[in-house]
């Protein structure tokens, strides 16, 4: 068997080589750029713009990427993005963070789904396996690295992941999929979409989808007392009423429900089964006054109900309910012939939480609640200062500020951001950015009164702190983005330096006694400080229409500069210092293959991911090695073939095929292989195509 360095060299040579059978398919030099669409992004400025002109470090994952990479669970796609780290805690739980601070809920990373924040205020962060989201419905994901409170408000602290699903008009017809894996995953997905013509009143595009997933998880096969199996049902729907060319109404619905096993972790050795349910509804009114003036009014609601059948002293200790209600308005317009683009808006959000872990009173077992109201308003301006001058193709200033107020902290805070983009020659852009961001303390950090018994008879008591303030980050970033060779080569380089103040940490406020039932009391404070710096390099090269190559590298260092003697180290060593990806996709079409048309519609993607060793969680009372994540290479691949004019698709993919990915103290991520069959047309439509096909 090849050793690791030799394997990487072989992969590199394989992707760099031009297959002999495709030599005649190379398009003329003047047509090389025709197949390469210029990527546009929205999230960096809340307006459509060329990705080179984005005032932030940003990466894009398209629906085509997700399919060709063989992505089954959305968080696995982020492993390939520079500056982003993904940790798998078991077969259904992930932490996704940008620029460090890797942890389970990723408290410093904001995630949006079709403009709706799915950041939970109870624990802070995102519970990925609760989200009513199907990978096949994703149109595009934009990943912003660095603070972006100016545009998205509290908790866009270290980055934003903006997930957008496909328009219902783009998903008309039938869609069915079956996924099977060697770890007992059986998932069935069905979807149908259509259009209803209302004549002079416009038309309605709609789709409905349903998924049933029965997954055995990772824990059962590794000899540990750990079970992460689940049976999950997801239903989604999106309906769009197109009243006129200038006005439409979008309604999006989703629900995720099903039992999950919970195994013994930390001090609580009692296994349990939880019955979580998350549902959401989004209503959005979009208007276009003219080609340069548009906006929307959006309202959404989401809720989480978590029912855990685990008892602590006869009392359920993990049940909770969350509700979030939000209304947001945004308007954008251009002035001075497009040289000035302005986006402004305002929003109100109400969060409520009911939990035995929040303000719980053991005496009468009363479920208590907490709430938060958030008000905010922002403005962001993008102005071209100079254009078509000697040594200046374009000089652009992007600046904005958000004022935001929270009931939790009872103070108004301002989140500014300013970027200067200098383009000396076409398609070469230098960027300098300053941004400030805030993270609100979670309800748990503010209100917790949680008693966790251990097997020894001692009690861990976690106490919230109502005096907590927001965490603050000030970040400075310099970047460079460019396109070369008629757009076939795209390179990015970013470096940043960030200062963090008021970081929430846990602190042991009372000495621990080994004599039960003496409690070990731990509370929260804002005593931590930290700084981080890093470099992110990325390149994508598409020499021919049928071949694309990519590589990226991330270096990150975090220094914990706090005072005091905390029980846990939250920052230093909590993320890998070095991370890299190398891979590519080979796609074969009938017109690029000589004498082998039966290979048309097939592809192969390979990705090698390197991650440095680091400590996920360093607890003075736990063996350090139990939470060490070893230095490792991870190799993923996906090979697929479409039939009947893309009516049927079959793929086989592998994740972590080197088998060395030790990601958490609970389970080891195994070698996983998936087999999928996707139906994109009715069977009789494929038979009609087959009857008419000529070879």
XYZ file of C-alpha atoms in Angstrom:
695
model
C 0.000 0.000 0.000
C 1.233 3.506 -0.815
C 2.415 5.613 2.103
C 0.773 8.999 2.669
C 3.290 11.284 0.908
C 3.445 8.971 -2.117
C -0.346 8.796 -2.279
C -0.615 12.582 -2.351
C 2.023 12.813 -5.092
C 0.184 10.214 -7.178
C -3.095 12.082 -6.756
C -1.456 15.350 -7.755
C 0.040 13.822 -10.889
C -3.260 12.191 -11.759
C -5.167 15.457 -11.654
C -2.405 17.476 -13.303
C -2.122 15.131 -16.270
C -4.286 15.659 -19.365
C -5.911 12.384 -20.481
C -5.007 11.317 -23.976
C -8.571 10.517 -24.890
C -9.578 14.163 -24.396
C -6.839 15.856 -26.410
C -9.096 16.548 -29.321
C -11.708 18.137 -27.070
C -9.730 21.211 -25.979
C -11.656 24.310 -27.088
C -9.933 27.065 -29.033
C -8.075 29.671 -26.994
C -10.662 32.343 -27.752
C -13.429 30.183 -26.269
C -11.700 29.097 -23.066
C -13.471 31.652 -20.921
C -16.943 30.922 -22.276
C -17.651 28.023 -19.935
C -16.354 29.844 -16.854
C -19.126 31.939 -15.323
C -18.011 34.886 -13.228
C -19.136 34.005 -9.684
C -21.286 36.539 -7.879
C -21.945 36.712 -4.150
C -24.499 38.461 -1.961
C -23.526 37.955 1.669
C -20.478 40.243 1.874
C -22.468 43.449 1.165
C -26.102 42.258 1.102
C -26.083 43.086 -2.608
C -25.068 41.130 -5.695
C -21.439 41.729 -6.698
C -18.492 40.078 -8.397
C -16.718 37.870 -5.869
C -13.502 39.846 -6.478
C -15.249 43.007 -5.289
C -16.529 41.486 -2.042
C -15.268 43.452 1.003
C -14.641 40.276 3.005
C -12.936 36.907 2.773
C -15.627 34.734 1.210
C -15.963 31.255 -0.292
C -18.820 29.729 -2.268
C -20.157 26.180 -2.407
C -22.670 25.506 -5.196
C -25.250 22.751 -5.586
C -23.013 21.258 -8.284
C -20.113 21.135 -5.819
C -22.251 19.383 -3.206
C -23.300 16.753 -5.729
C -19.855 16.154 -7.224
C -18.213 16.020 -3.777
C -20.700 13.390 -2.635
C -21.832 15.428 0.388
C -24.428 13.627 2.509
C -24.290 15.828 5.626
C -23.938 19.579 5.002
C -21.169 20.231 7.610
C -18.812 17.869 5.759
C -18.714 20.331 2.845
C -17.113 23.009 5.038
C -13.997 20.877 5.592
C -12.818 21.994 2.142
C -13.067 25.720 2.870
C -9.943 27.629 3.969
C -10.140 29.059 7.468
C -13.020 26.777 8.489
C -12.685 23.821 10.843
C -15.195 20.990 11.273
C -15.252 18.541 14.152
C -17.516 15.466 14.250
C -18.564 14.447 17.735
C -20.538 11.434 16.542
C -22.570 10.376 13.533
C -24.994 13.287 13.748
C -23.298 16.073 15.745
C -20.835 18.596 14.299
C -19.107 21.786 15.296
C -18.328 24.231 12.475
C -16.169 27.271 13.208
C -14.223 29.892 11.277
C -10.828 31.186 12.371
C -10.590 29.108 15.507
C -12.512 28.410 18.722
C -13.577 24.937 17.633
C -16.318 23.571 19.882
C -19.556 21.659 19.760
C -22.057 24.490 19.247
C -19.592 26.949 17.647
C -20.818 29.919 19.685
C -18.990 32.451 17.526
C -20.369 31.459 14.109
C -23.702 32.689 12.745
C -25.659 30.448 10.346
C -28.527 31.642 8.132
C -31.027 29.537 6.193
C -32.802 31.542 3.482
C -32.188 34.689 5.535
C -33.372 33.143 8.820
C -30.938 32.917 11.722
C -30.785 29.346 13.073
C -28.386 30.302 15.858
C -29.852 28.992 19.109
C -29.927 31.538 21.976
C -30.127 28.854 24.692
C -26.627 27.413 24.254
C -25.313 29.811 21.574
C -24.436 28.183 18.274
C -26.044 25.786 15.836
C -27.410 22.282 16.370
C -26.842 21.011 12.837
C -28.771 17.744 13.137
C -31.952 19.588 14.208
C -32.138 21.733 11.040
C -34.959 20.883 8.573
C -32.646 20.985 5.572
C -32.033 18.576 2.689
C -28.684 18.813 0.893
C -30.346 18.363 -2.520
C -32.420 21.513 -1.987
C -29.388 23.762 -1.414
C -28.671 26.166 -4.262
C -25.600 27.943 -2.874
C -23.720 28.415 0.384
C -21.628 31.522 1.000
C -19.109 31.376 3.845
C -17.859 34.688 5.238
C -14.765 34.607 7.413
C -14.292 37.388 9.913
C -16.768 39.573 11.878
C -19.869 40.793 10.031
C -22.115 42.218 12.739
C -22.560 45.318 10.595
C -24.772 43.405 8.177
C -26.108 40.529 10.288
C -26.159 41.669 13.899
C -25.162 39.942 17.115
C -23.246 36.642 16.918
C -21.769 37.162 13.422
C -18.622 37.162 15.502
C -16.040 35.135 13.588
C -18.012 34.469 10.441
C -21.325 33.808 8.702
C -22.578 30.760 6.828
C -25.407 31.808 4.504
C -27.359 28.829 3.106
C -29.798 29.499 0.267
C -32.180 26.860 -1.042
C -33.225 26.517 -4.672
C -36.057 28.559 -6.092
C -39.211 26.425 -6.430
C -39.321 27.262 -10.137
C -35.943 25.519 -10.516
C -37.099 22.285 -8.865
C -40.143 21.438 -10.971
C -40.840 17.782 -11.626
C -40.115 14.631 -9.681
C -37.036 13.866 -7.594
C -36.293 10.720 -5.635
C -33.154 9.525 -3.876
C -32.004 6.530 -1.860
C -28.816 6.623 0.259
C -27.186 3.590 1.861
C -23.969 3.429 3.865
C -21.872 0.746 5.521
C -22.798 2.211 8.908
C -26.446 1.361 8.664
C -27.727 4.542 7.039
C -30.885 4.128 4.985
C -32.374 7.389 3.773
C -35.288 7.875 1.377
C -35.964 11.305 -0.149
C -38.903 12.310 -2.328
C -39.720 15.685 -3.856
C -42.220 17.094 -6.310
C -42.528 20.586 -7.774
C -44.809 22.277 -10.300
C -46.238 25.583 -11.508
C -49.816 26.845 -11.274
C -50.785 29.448 -13.866
C -53.214 32.046 -12.507
C -53.548 33.974 -15.760
C -53.481 37.740 -15.321
C -53.043 37.253 -11.544
C -49.582 35.763 -12.023
C -48.440 32.238 -11.223
C -47.332 30.045 -8.322
C -44.203 27.875 -8.181
C -44.105 25.260 -5.452
C -42.265 22.192 -4.235
C -42.773 19.688 -1.429
C -40.159 17.284 -0.093
C -39.987 14.499 2.486
C -37.083 12.488 3.883
C -36.905 9.481 6.190
C -33.450 8.676 7.573
C -32.655 5.654 9.724
C -29.021 5.861 10.829
C -27.147 3.500 13.161
C -24.396 6.082 13.803
C -20.730 5.573 14.654
C -20.693 4.598 18.312
C -22.076 1.072 18.145
C -19.152 -0.242 16.118
C -16.239 1.000 18.182
C -16.546 -0.939 21.407
C -17.533 2.106 23.448
C -20.593 2.540 25.620
C -21.947 5.086 23.176
C -24.952 5.092 20.889
C -25.743 7.838 18.379
C -28.414 6.114 16.307
C -31.444 8.053 15.094
C -34.633 7.889 13.050
C -35.280 11.308 11.541
C -38.094 12.595 9.375
C -37.788 15.907 7.523
C -40.522 17.660 5.556
C -39.991 20.928 3.675
C -42.006 23.086 1.326
C -41.427 26.301 -0.582
C -44.165 28.243 -2.356
C -43.550 31.380 -4.399
C -46.329 33.583 -5.704
C -45.100 35.679 -8.648
C -47.673 38.472 -8.762
C -45.778 40.664 -11.233
C -42.231 41.060 -12.492
C -41.696 43.562 -9.668
C -43.413 41.813 -6.743
C -43.471 38.286 -5.327
C -44.246 36.517 -2.077
C -42.151 33.608 -0.761
C -43.304 31.113 1.878
C -40.905 28.470 3.208
C -41.702 25.756 5.738
C -39.684 22.955 7.342
C -39.883 20.417 10.159
C -37.329 17.948 11.548
C -38.514 15.273 13.973
C -37.395 11.887 15.250
C -35.942 9.973 18.195
C -32.190 10.064 18.849
C -30.188 8.045 21.340
C -28.053 9.918 23.885
C -25.166 8.107 25.510
C -23.409 8.625 28.783
C -21.120 11.654 28.697
C -19.402 13.844 31.296
C -20.657 13.340 34.856
C -24.018 11.844 33.901
C -23.710 8.123 33.169
C -27.407 7.538 32.444
C -28.160 6.903 28.749
C -31.332 8.376 27.318
C -33.474 8.788 24.261
C -34.427 12.278 23.142
C -37.325 13.308 20.919
C -36.345 16.685 19.426
C -38.446 18.605 16.955
C -37.548 21.795 15.087
C -39.921 23.590 12.760
C -39.821 26.965 11.005
C -41.912 29.216 8.789
C -40.629 32.110 6.653
C -42.815 34.684 4.892
C -41.024 37.155 2.640
C -42.360 39.979 0.446
C -39.900 41.024 -2.289
C -40.224 44.150 -4.409
C -38.295 45.744 -7.275
C -39.189 49.378 -7.839
C -36.723 49.574 -10.734
C -33.502 47.741 -11.743
C -31.510 49.719 -9.148
C -34.009 49.888 -6.289
C -35.292 46.801 -4.470
C -36.019 45.465 -1.008
C -38.014 43.063 1.117
C -40.020 42.586 4.283
C -39.362 39.247 5.965
C -41.019 37.574 8.946
C -40.063 34.221 10.376
C -40.594 31.986 13.353
C -38.780 28.857 14.456
C -39.093 26.622 17.459
C -37.292 23.699 19.088
C -38.923 21.200 21.434
C -36.585 18.708 23.061
C -38.032 15.944 25.213
C -35.392 13.813 26.917
C -36.294 10.630 28.782
C -33.461 10.875 31.297
C -34.018 11.473 35.000
C -31.802 13.169 37.560
C -33.032 12.578 41.114
C -36.421 11.801 39.605
C -36.558 15.062 37.634
C -36.128 15.396 33.844
C -32.975 17.509 33.535
C -32.614 18.153 29.809
C -36.063 19.153 28.498
C -36.343 22.569 26.878
C -38.348 24.687 24.452
C -37.059 27.559 22.331
C -38.971 30.058 20.224
C -37.652 32.815 17.973
C -39.762 35.457 16.201
C -38.208 37.943 13.810
C -39.314 40.747 11.518
C -36.821 42.431 9.211
C -36.968 45.148 6.565
C -34.289 45.930 3.995
C -34.071 48.433 1.159
C -31.279 48.988 -1.373
C -30.730 51.516 -4.133
C -28.025 52.873 -6.460
C -27.110 56.499 -7.116
C -24.721 58.425 -9.392
C -24.966 55.991 -12.265
C -24.198 52.979 -10.116
C -21.115 54.479 -8.463
C -22.904 54.482 -5.105
C -24.844 51.500 -3.724
C -26.661 51.777 -0.402
C -28.285 49.071 1.717
C -30.161 49.909 4.895
C -32.607 48.135 7.134
C -33.946 47.394 10.594
C -35.103 44.353 12.532
C -36.755 43.198 15.748
C -36.316 39.734 17.285
C -37.894 38.063 20.294
C -36.379 34.930 21.855
C -37.966 32.816 24.590
C -36.611 29.749 26.364
C -38.240 27.343 28.794
C -35.889 24.831 30.391
C -35.196 22.971 33.601
C -31.608 24.135 33.136
C -32.617 27.800 33.108
C -33.557 29.311 36.475
C -34.536 25.842 37.682
C -35.810 25.411 41.242
C -35.483 21.900 42.614
C -37.923 22.435 45.481
C -41.128 22.638 43.481
C -39.883 21.445 40.066
C -41.183 24.567 38.317
C -40.122 24.996 34.723
C -38.855 28.523 34.369
C -38.443 30.722 31.326
C -36.291 33.579 30.087
C -36.603 35.920 27.152
C -34.649 38.455 25.132
C -35.641 41.276 22.792
C -33.201 42.488 20.153
C -33.569 45.728 18.191
C -31.187 46.794 15.447
C -30.748 49.087 12.448
C -27.926 49.276 9.931
C -26.665 51.086 6.869
C -23.955 49.997 4.462
C -22.520 52.107 1.648
C -20.396 50.990 -1.297
C -18.921 53.859 -3.315
C -16.515 53.910 -6.262
C -14.006 56.672 -5.469
C -11.822 56.432 -8.580
C -12.151 54.563 -11.844
C -10.181 54.231 -15.075
C -7.218 56.304 -13.894
C -3.477 55.686 -14.317
C -2.511 52.814 -11.976
C -6.115 52.687 -10.781
C -8.628 50.486 -12.538
C -10.989 51.023 -9.597
C -10.795 52.267 -6.001
C -13.824 51.436 -3.858
C -14.799 52.261 -0.291
C -17.277 50.050 1.592
C -18.358 51.277 5.014
C -21.253 50.622 7.335
C -22.435 50.512 10.907
C -25.138 48.740 12.895
C -26.696 49.897 16.160
C -28.096 47.012 18.208
C -29.709 46.637 21.617
C -30.404 43.487 23.632
C -32.582 42.971 26.679
C -29.915 40.609 28.075
C -27.222 43.295 28.290
C -29.480 46.380 28.309
C -27.082 48.537 26.333
C -26.773 49.862 22.786
C -23.694 48.763 20.897
C -22.316 49.830 17.538
C -20.717 47.444 15.061
C -18.726 49.337 12.381
C -16.969 47.945 9.332
C -14.843 49.669 6.690
C -13.093 48.223 3.633
C -10.923 49.818 0.981
C -10.640 47.848 -2.282
C -7.874 48.793 -4.687
C -7.842 47.323 -8.206
C -4.637 48.488 -9.951
C -5.322 46.375 -13.048
C -8.418 44.486 -14.086
C -9.251 41.355 -12.052
C -6.593 42.032 -9.406
C -8.051 43.411 -6.168
C -6.308 44.277 -2.905
C -8.496 44.680 0.180
C -7.979 46.173 3.653
C -10.776 45.761 6.208
C -11.519 46.650 9.819
C -14.597 45.189 11.533
C -16.019 44.879 15.028
C -18.337 42.095 16.190
C -20.220 41.048 19.311
C -21.447 37.767 20.756
C -24.358 37.829 23.152
C -24.120 35.588 26.206
C -26.405 32.601 25.919
C -29.412 32.056 28.154
C -27.516 29.182 29.704
C -24.530 31.401 30.550
C -26.843 34.022 32.056
C -29.500 31.972 33.845
C -28.246 28.431 34.451
C -28.989 26.781 37.768
C -28.045 23.260 36.823
C -27.197 20.381 39.156
C -25.467 17.400 37.535
C -24.933 14.349 39.771
C -21.933 12.103 39.140
C -21.306 8.440 39.842
C -19.207 9.344 42.903
C -22.129 11.054 44.607
C -20.680 14.530 44.157
C -22.623 17.257 42.424
C -21.480 19.678 39.718
C -23.423 22.905 40.059
C -23.363 25.331 37.106
C -24.488 28.846 37.929
C -25.345 31.528 35.401
C -24.257 35.142 35.706
C -26.816 37.872 34.982
C -24.009 40.463 34.872
C -22.362 39.009 31.755
C -21.586 41.434 28.965
C -21.137 40.795 25.256
C -17.903 39.377 23.925
C -16.131 41.799 21.565
C -13.787 41.232 18.630
C -11.843 43.844 16.655
C -10.434 42.383 13.464
C -7.973 43.734 10.889
C -7.674 41.962 7.545
C -5.661 42.350 4.358
C -6.632 40.330 1.297
C -5.860 39.816 -2.364
C -8.087 38.191 -5.002
C -7.347 37.773 -8.685
C -8.282 35.962 -11.884
C -5.754 34.954 -14.502
C -5.660 33.086 -17.815
C -9.078 34.215 -19.072
C -10.653 33.380 -15.748
C -9.404 29.796 -15.560
C -7.212 30.494 -12.507
C -8.656 32.140 -9.383
C -6.419 32.876 -6.384
C -7.137 34.299 -2.937
C -4.815 35.293 -0.118
C -6.005 36.661 3.219
C -4.226 37.512 6.448
C -5.881 38.747 9.635
C -5.194 39.848 13.189
C -8.013 39.868 15.756
C -8.347 40.985 19.382
C -10.981 39.439 21.659
C -12.234 40.991 24.889
C -14.723 39.855 27.501
C -14.670 36.227 26.401
C -17.019 34.128 28.507
C -15.257 31.435 30.504
C -16.230 29.039 33.280
C -14.660 29.603 36.673
C -14.614 27.333 39.711
C -15.818 29.693 42.416
C -15.761 27.168 45.252
C -13.104 24.626 46.148
C -14.031 21.063 45.244
C -14.325 18.548 48.042
C -13.935 14.838 47.529
C -16.429 14.166 50.317
C -19.969 13.862 48.929
C -22.317 15.579 48.653
C -20.088 18.680 48.616
C -20.908 20.462 45.317
C -18.366 21.674 42.840
C -19.655 25.117 41.899
C -18.766 26.565 38.510
C -20.004 29.883 37.180
C -19.365 32.164 34.202
C -17.547 35.471 33.825
C -16.108 37.789 31.149
C -12.508 37.557 32.379
C -10.959 36.036 29.251
C -9.072 37.801 26.517
C -7.435 36.379 23.421
C -5.835 37.303 20.134
C -5.627 35.370 16.891
C -3.810 35.728 13.600
C -3.603 33.665 10.495
C -3.093 33.264 6.777
C -5.561 31.714 4.303
C -4.415 30.823 0.775
C -6.619 29.315 -1.923
C -6.435 28.619 -5.657
C -8.850 27.113 -8.170
C -7.625 26.148 -11.632
C -9.856 24.999 -14.487
C -7.612 24.410 -17.501
C -10.376 22.690 -19.477
C -14.118 22.479 -19.175
C -13.897 18.894 -17.972
C -11.207 19.341 -15.316
C -11.002 21.564 -12.238
C -8.306 21.561 -9.549
C -8.205 23.314 -6.206
C -5.875 23.720 -3.262
C -5.963 25.778 -0.084
C -3.912 26.196 3.054
C -4.692 27.780 6.430
C -2.334 28.783 9.213
C -3.893 29.902 12.492
C -2.548 30.786 15.896
C -4.553 31.754 18.988
C -3.049 33.162 22.175
C -5.007 33.156 25.426
C -4.234 36.472 27.157
C -6.722 36.275 30.038
C -6.156 36.587 33.745
C -7.312 34.418 36.625
C -7.250 30.651 37.095
C -10.104 29.072 35.149
C -11.023 25.414 35.210
C -10.844 25.040 31.455
C -8.702 26.336 28.619
C -11.146 27.526 25.997
C -8.844 29.067 23.434
C -5.166 28.191 23.271
C -4.650 24.997 21.301
C -8.388 24.685 20.628
C -7.986 24.759 16.839
C -5.502 23.264 14.379
C -2.501 25.437 13.532
C -2.249 24.061 10.003
C -4.985 22.874 7.665
C -4.845 22.111 3.944
C -6.929 20.720 1.069
C -5.869 19.354 -2.294
C -8.285 17.935 -4.831
C -10.075 18.147 -8.114
C -12.947 16.987 -10.288
C -12.751 15.167 -13.624
C -15.982 15.271 -15.665
C -16.512 13.284 -18.835
C -19.013 14.236 -21.519
C -19.820 12.456 -24.764
C -18.255 15.168 -26.909
C -14.957 14.972 -24.998
C -14.476 11.206 -25.238
C -13.295 9.501 -28.383
C -15.021 6.160 -29.149
C -16.358 5.833 -25.578
C -19.679 7.699 -25.478
C -20.968 5.375 -22.767
C -18.693 7.189 -20.291
C -20.466 10.485 -20.904
C -22.091 11.984 -17.837
C -19.599 10.480 -15.392
C -17.287 12.236 -12.949
C -14.677 11.634 -10.286
C -13.849 13.933 -7.385
C -10.990 13.379 -4.942
C -10.131 15.540 -1.922
C -7.214 15.130 0.499
C -7.552 17.096 3.732
C -4.753 17.630 6.256
C -5.369 18.830 9.806
C -2.793 19.490 12.488
C -3.019 18.030 15.988
C -4.865 20.048 18.602
C -6.803 19.718 21.850
C -10.557 20.048 21.445
C -11.226 20.475 25.158
C -8.557 20.851 27.840
C -10.013 20.177 31.286
C -7.737 20.118 34.291
C -9.801 17.298 35.807
C -9.843 15.090 32.695
C -7.090 13.120 30.969
C -5.745 15.383 28.266
C -5.253 12.512 25.820
C -8.962 11.722 25.960
C -9.690 14.886 23.985
C -6.582 15.098 21.810
C -7.197 15.208 18.074
C -4.281 13.642 16.268
C -2.515 15.049 13.234
C -4.008 13.251 10.249
C -4.785 13.128 6.554
C -8.380 12.533 5.492
C -9.110 11.279 1.965
C -12.598 11.544 0.419
C -13.777 10.615 -3.076
C -16.944 10.483 -5.141
C -17.513 8.768 -8.489
C -20.813 9.138 -10.301
C -22.573 8.440 -13.580
C -25.790 9.831 -15.026
C -28.066 7.940 -17.422
C -31.066 8.701 -19.635
C -30.181 12.329 -20.281
C -29.563 13.004 -16.580
C -32.815 11.311 -15.606
C -31.035 8.743 -13.415
C -27.837 9.178 -11.416
C -25.770 6.641 -9.491
C -22.865 7.581 -7.194
C -20.426 5.810 -4.927
C -18.470 7.877 -2.427
C -16.075 7.352 0.445
C -15.211 9.525 3.429
C -12.101 9.200 5.555
C -10.936 6.206 3.512
C -7.502 6.346 5.183
C -9.269 5.581 8.456
C -7.170 7.885 10.661
C -9.610 10.635 11.583
C -9.821 10.689 15.389
C -12.019 13.731 15.930
C -13.446 13.560 19.450
C -13.230 11.821 22.786
C -16.527 9.982 22.350
C -16.237 8.172 19.001
C -13.751 7.778 16.192
C -14.966 8.824 12.771
C -14.807 5.594 10.747
C -14.261 4.816 7.104
C -17.648 5.500 5.541
C -18.906 4.483 2.097
C -22.141 5.703 0.557
C -24.118 4.365 -2.378
C -26.826 6.627 -3.799
C -29.394 6.318 -6.565
C -31.162 9.479 -7.712
C -34.250 9.658 -9.917
C -34.773 13.025 -11.632
C -37.512 12.072 -14.111
C -40.507 9.803 -14.195
C -39.583 6.295 -15.470
C -41.708 6.635 -18.608
C -39.906 9.864 -19.492
C -36.579 8.025 -19.344
C -37.959 5.212 -21.500
C -39.093 7.744 -24.103
C -35.588 9.223 -24.158
C -34.060 5.746 -24.496
C -36.293 4.906 -27.467
C -35.257 8.090 -29.289
C -31.530 7.948 -28.456
C -29.186 7.271 -31.367
C -25.596 6.151 -31.002
